[in-house]
């Protein structure tokens, strides 16, 4: 019956989330067992699958810029940084993303301006995150940067 109501994709996603949550509750504090790394890999794999379906528009030619973006709201613990990383890589953007402090994620991203604006707009529209404020500033370009990474504090 749930398959008829939600469809197989949504039901599968719900089951995966419940399993991950249940595992996290049972192994909290069990760092020596390696289960936390396994859970992290499982979450990353799930996020890679979810973000791989984002359709980007055809982009016009635009200027090459670097932006510092700070997202505020419920943006930690919901796969926000991983979604940024996957989408940034799909859009051929470089830079980094990290948790800044409570309820903030900081992003430095470099590439075509219209692609960066698409990335920011997409992140604001996520249903599993609640973005309450976005601060965007243009900063100097870093020559030679080739990757997009997730930084850990």
Coordinates of C-alpha atoms in Angstrom, one line a residue:
X1 CA 0.0 0.0 0.0
X2 CA 2.8 2.5 0.8
X3 CA 4.3 1.8 -2.6
X4 CA 1.1 2.8 -4.2
X5 CA 0.9 6.0 -2.2
X6 CA 4.6 7.1 -2.2
X7 CA 6.2 5.2 -5.1
X8 CA 9.2 2.9 -4.8
X9 CA 11.9 5.7 -4.8
X10 CA 10.4 7.6 -1.9
X11 CA 9.7 4.4 0.0
X12 CA 13.3 3.2 -0.5
X13 CA 14.7 6.6 0.6
X14 CA 12.5 6.4 3.8
X15 CA 13.8 2.9 4.6
X16 CA 17.4 4.0 4.1
X17 CA 16.9 7.0 6.4
X18 CA 15.3 4.8 9.1
X19 CA 18.1 2.2 8.9
X20 CA 20.8 4.9 9.1
X21 CA 19.1 6.6 12.0
X22 CA 18.6 3.3 13.9
X23 CA 22.3 2.4 13.4
X24 CA 23.4 5.8 14.6
X25 CA 21.4 5.4 17.8
X26 CA 22.8 2.0 18.5
X27 CA 26.5 2.8 17.8
X28 CA 26.8 6.3 19.2
X29 CA 30.1 6.5 20.9
X30 CA 31.5 3.3 19.4
X31 CA 34.3 5.0 17.5
X32 CA 36.7 2.0 17.8
X33 CA 34.4 -0.4 16.0
X34 CA 34.7 1.5 12.7
X35 CA 30.9 1.6 12.4
X36 CA 30.8 5.4 12.4
X37 CA 33.1 5.4 9.2
X38 CA 30.8 2.8 7.7
X39 CA 27.7 5.0 8.5
X40 CA 29.4 8.0 7.0
X41 CA 30.2 6.2 3.8
X42 CA 26.6 5.0 3.6
X43 CA 25.3 8.5 4.0
X44 CA 27.8 9.8 1.4
X45 CA 26.7 7.1 -1.0
X46 CA 23.1 8.0 -0.4
X47 CA 23.8 11.7 -1.0
X48 CA 25.7 11.0 -4.2
X49 CA 22.7 9.1 -5.5
X50 CA 20.2 11.8 -4.5
X51 CA 22.2 14.7 -6.0
X52 CA 23.1 12.8 -9.2
X53 CA 19.6 13.5 -10.5
X54 CA 19.8 17.3 -10.4
X55 CA 19.2 18.8 -13.9
X56 CA 21.3 21.9 -14.6
X57 CA 20.1 24.3 -17.3
X58 CA 22.1 25.3 -20.3
X59 CA 24.3 28.1 -19.2
X60 CA 25.2 31.1 -21.2
X61 CA 28.6 32.6 -21.3
X62 CA 29.3 34.5 -18.1
X63 CA 32.2 36.0 -16.2
X64 CA 34.6 33.9 -14.1
X65 CA 34.3 34.8 -10.4
X66 CA 35.0 33.5 -6.9
X67 CA 32.3 33.9 -4.2
X68 CA 32.2 33.4 -0.5
X69 CA 28.8 32.2 0.5
X70 CA 27.5 31.7 4.1
X71 CA 24.2 29.7 4.4
X72 CA 22.4 30.1 7.8
X73 CA 19.5 27.9 9.1
X74 CA 19.1 24.2 9.4
X75 CA 22.0 23.4 7.2
X76 CA 24.1 21.0 9.3
X77 CA 23.4 17.3 9.7
X78 CA 21.2 17.2 6.6
X79 CA 23.8 16.4 3.9
X80 CA 24.1 20.0 2.9
X81 CA 27.9 20.0 2.3
X82 CA 27.8 16.8 0.4
X83 CA 25.1 18.1 -1.9
X84 CA 27.2 21.2 -2.5
X85 CA 30.2 19.1 -3.3
X86 CA 28.5 16.8 -5.8
X87 CA 26.7 19.7 -7.6
X88 CA 29.8 21.8 -7.7
X89 CA 31.7 19.0 -9.3
X90 CA 28.9 18.5 -11.8
X91 CA 29.0 22.2 -12.7
X92 CA 32.9 22.2 -13.0
X93 CA 33.2 24.6 -10.1
X94 CA 36.2 24.6 -7.7
X95 CA 36.6 25.7 -4.1
X96 CA 35.6 24.3 -0.7
X97 CA 32.8 24.0 1.8
X98 CA 32.8 23.5 5.6
X99 CA 30.6 23.8 8.7
X100 CA 31.3 27.3 10.1
X101 CA 29.6 27.2 13.5
X102 CA 26.1 26.4 14.8
X103 CA 23.6 26.5 12.0
X104 CA 26.0 27.9 9.3
X105 CA 27.8 26.5 6.4
X106 CA 30.6 28.5 4.6
X107 CA 31.3 28.0 0.9
X108 CA 34.1 29.4 -1.3
X109 CA 33.3 28.6 -4.9
X110 CA 35.0 29.6 -8.1
X111 CA 33.8 29.4 -11.7
X112 CA 31.2 30.8 -14.1
X113 CA 29.0 33.3 -12.3
X114 CA 25.7 31.8 -13.7
X115 CA 26.7 28.3 -12.5
X116 CA 27.5 29.6 -9.0
X117 CA 24.1 31.4 -8.8
X118 CA 22.4 28.1 -9.9
X119 CA 24.3 26.3 -7.1
X120 CA 23.2 28.8 -4.5
X121 CA 19.6 28.8 -5.7
X122 CA 19.5 25.0 -5.7
X123 CA 20.8 24.8 -2.2
X124 CA 18.2 27.3 -1.0
X125 CA 15.4 25.1 -2.5
X126 CA 16.4 21.9 -0.7
X127 CA 13.5 20.3 1.2
X128 CA 15.6 18.6 3.9
X129 CA 17.4 21.9 4.8
X130 CA 15.9 25.2 5.9
X131 CA 18.0 28.1 4.6
X132 CA 17.0 31.3 6.5
X133 CA 19.7 33.6 5.3
X134 CA 22.4 33.7 2.5
X135 CA 25.3 36.1 2.5
X136 CA 27.2 36.3 -0.8
X137 CA 30.5 38.3 -1.3
X138 CA 32.8 38.4 -4.3
X139 CA 36.4 37.6 -3.4
X140 CA 39.7 37.4 -5.3
X141 CA 40.1 34.4 -7.7
X142 CA 42.6 31.7 -6.7
X143 CA 44.6 30.8 -9.8
X144 CA 45.4 27.1 -10.3
X145 CA 42.6 25.7 -8.1
X146 CA 41.4 22.5 -9.7
X147 CA 39.2 20.7 -7.1
X148 CA 36.2 21.1 -4.9
X149 CA 36.6 19.7 -1.4
X150 CA 34.7 19.4 1.9
X151 CA 36.8 20.8 4.7
X152 CA 36.6 19.4 8.2
X153 CA 37.3 21.5 11.2

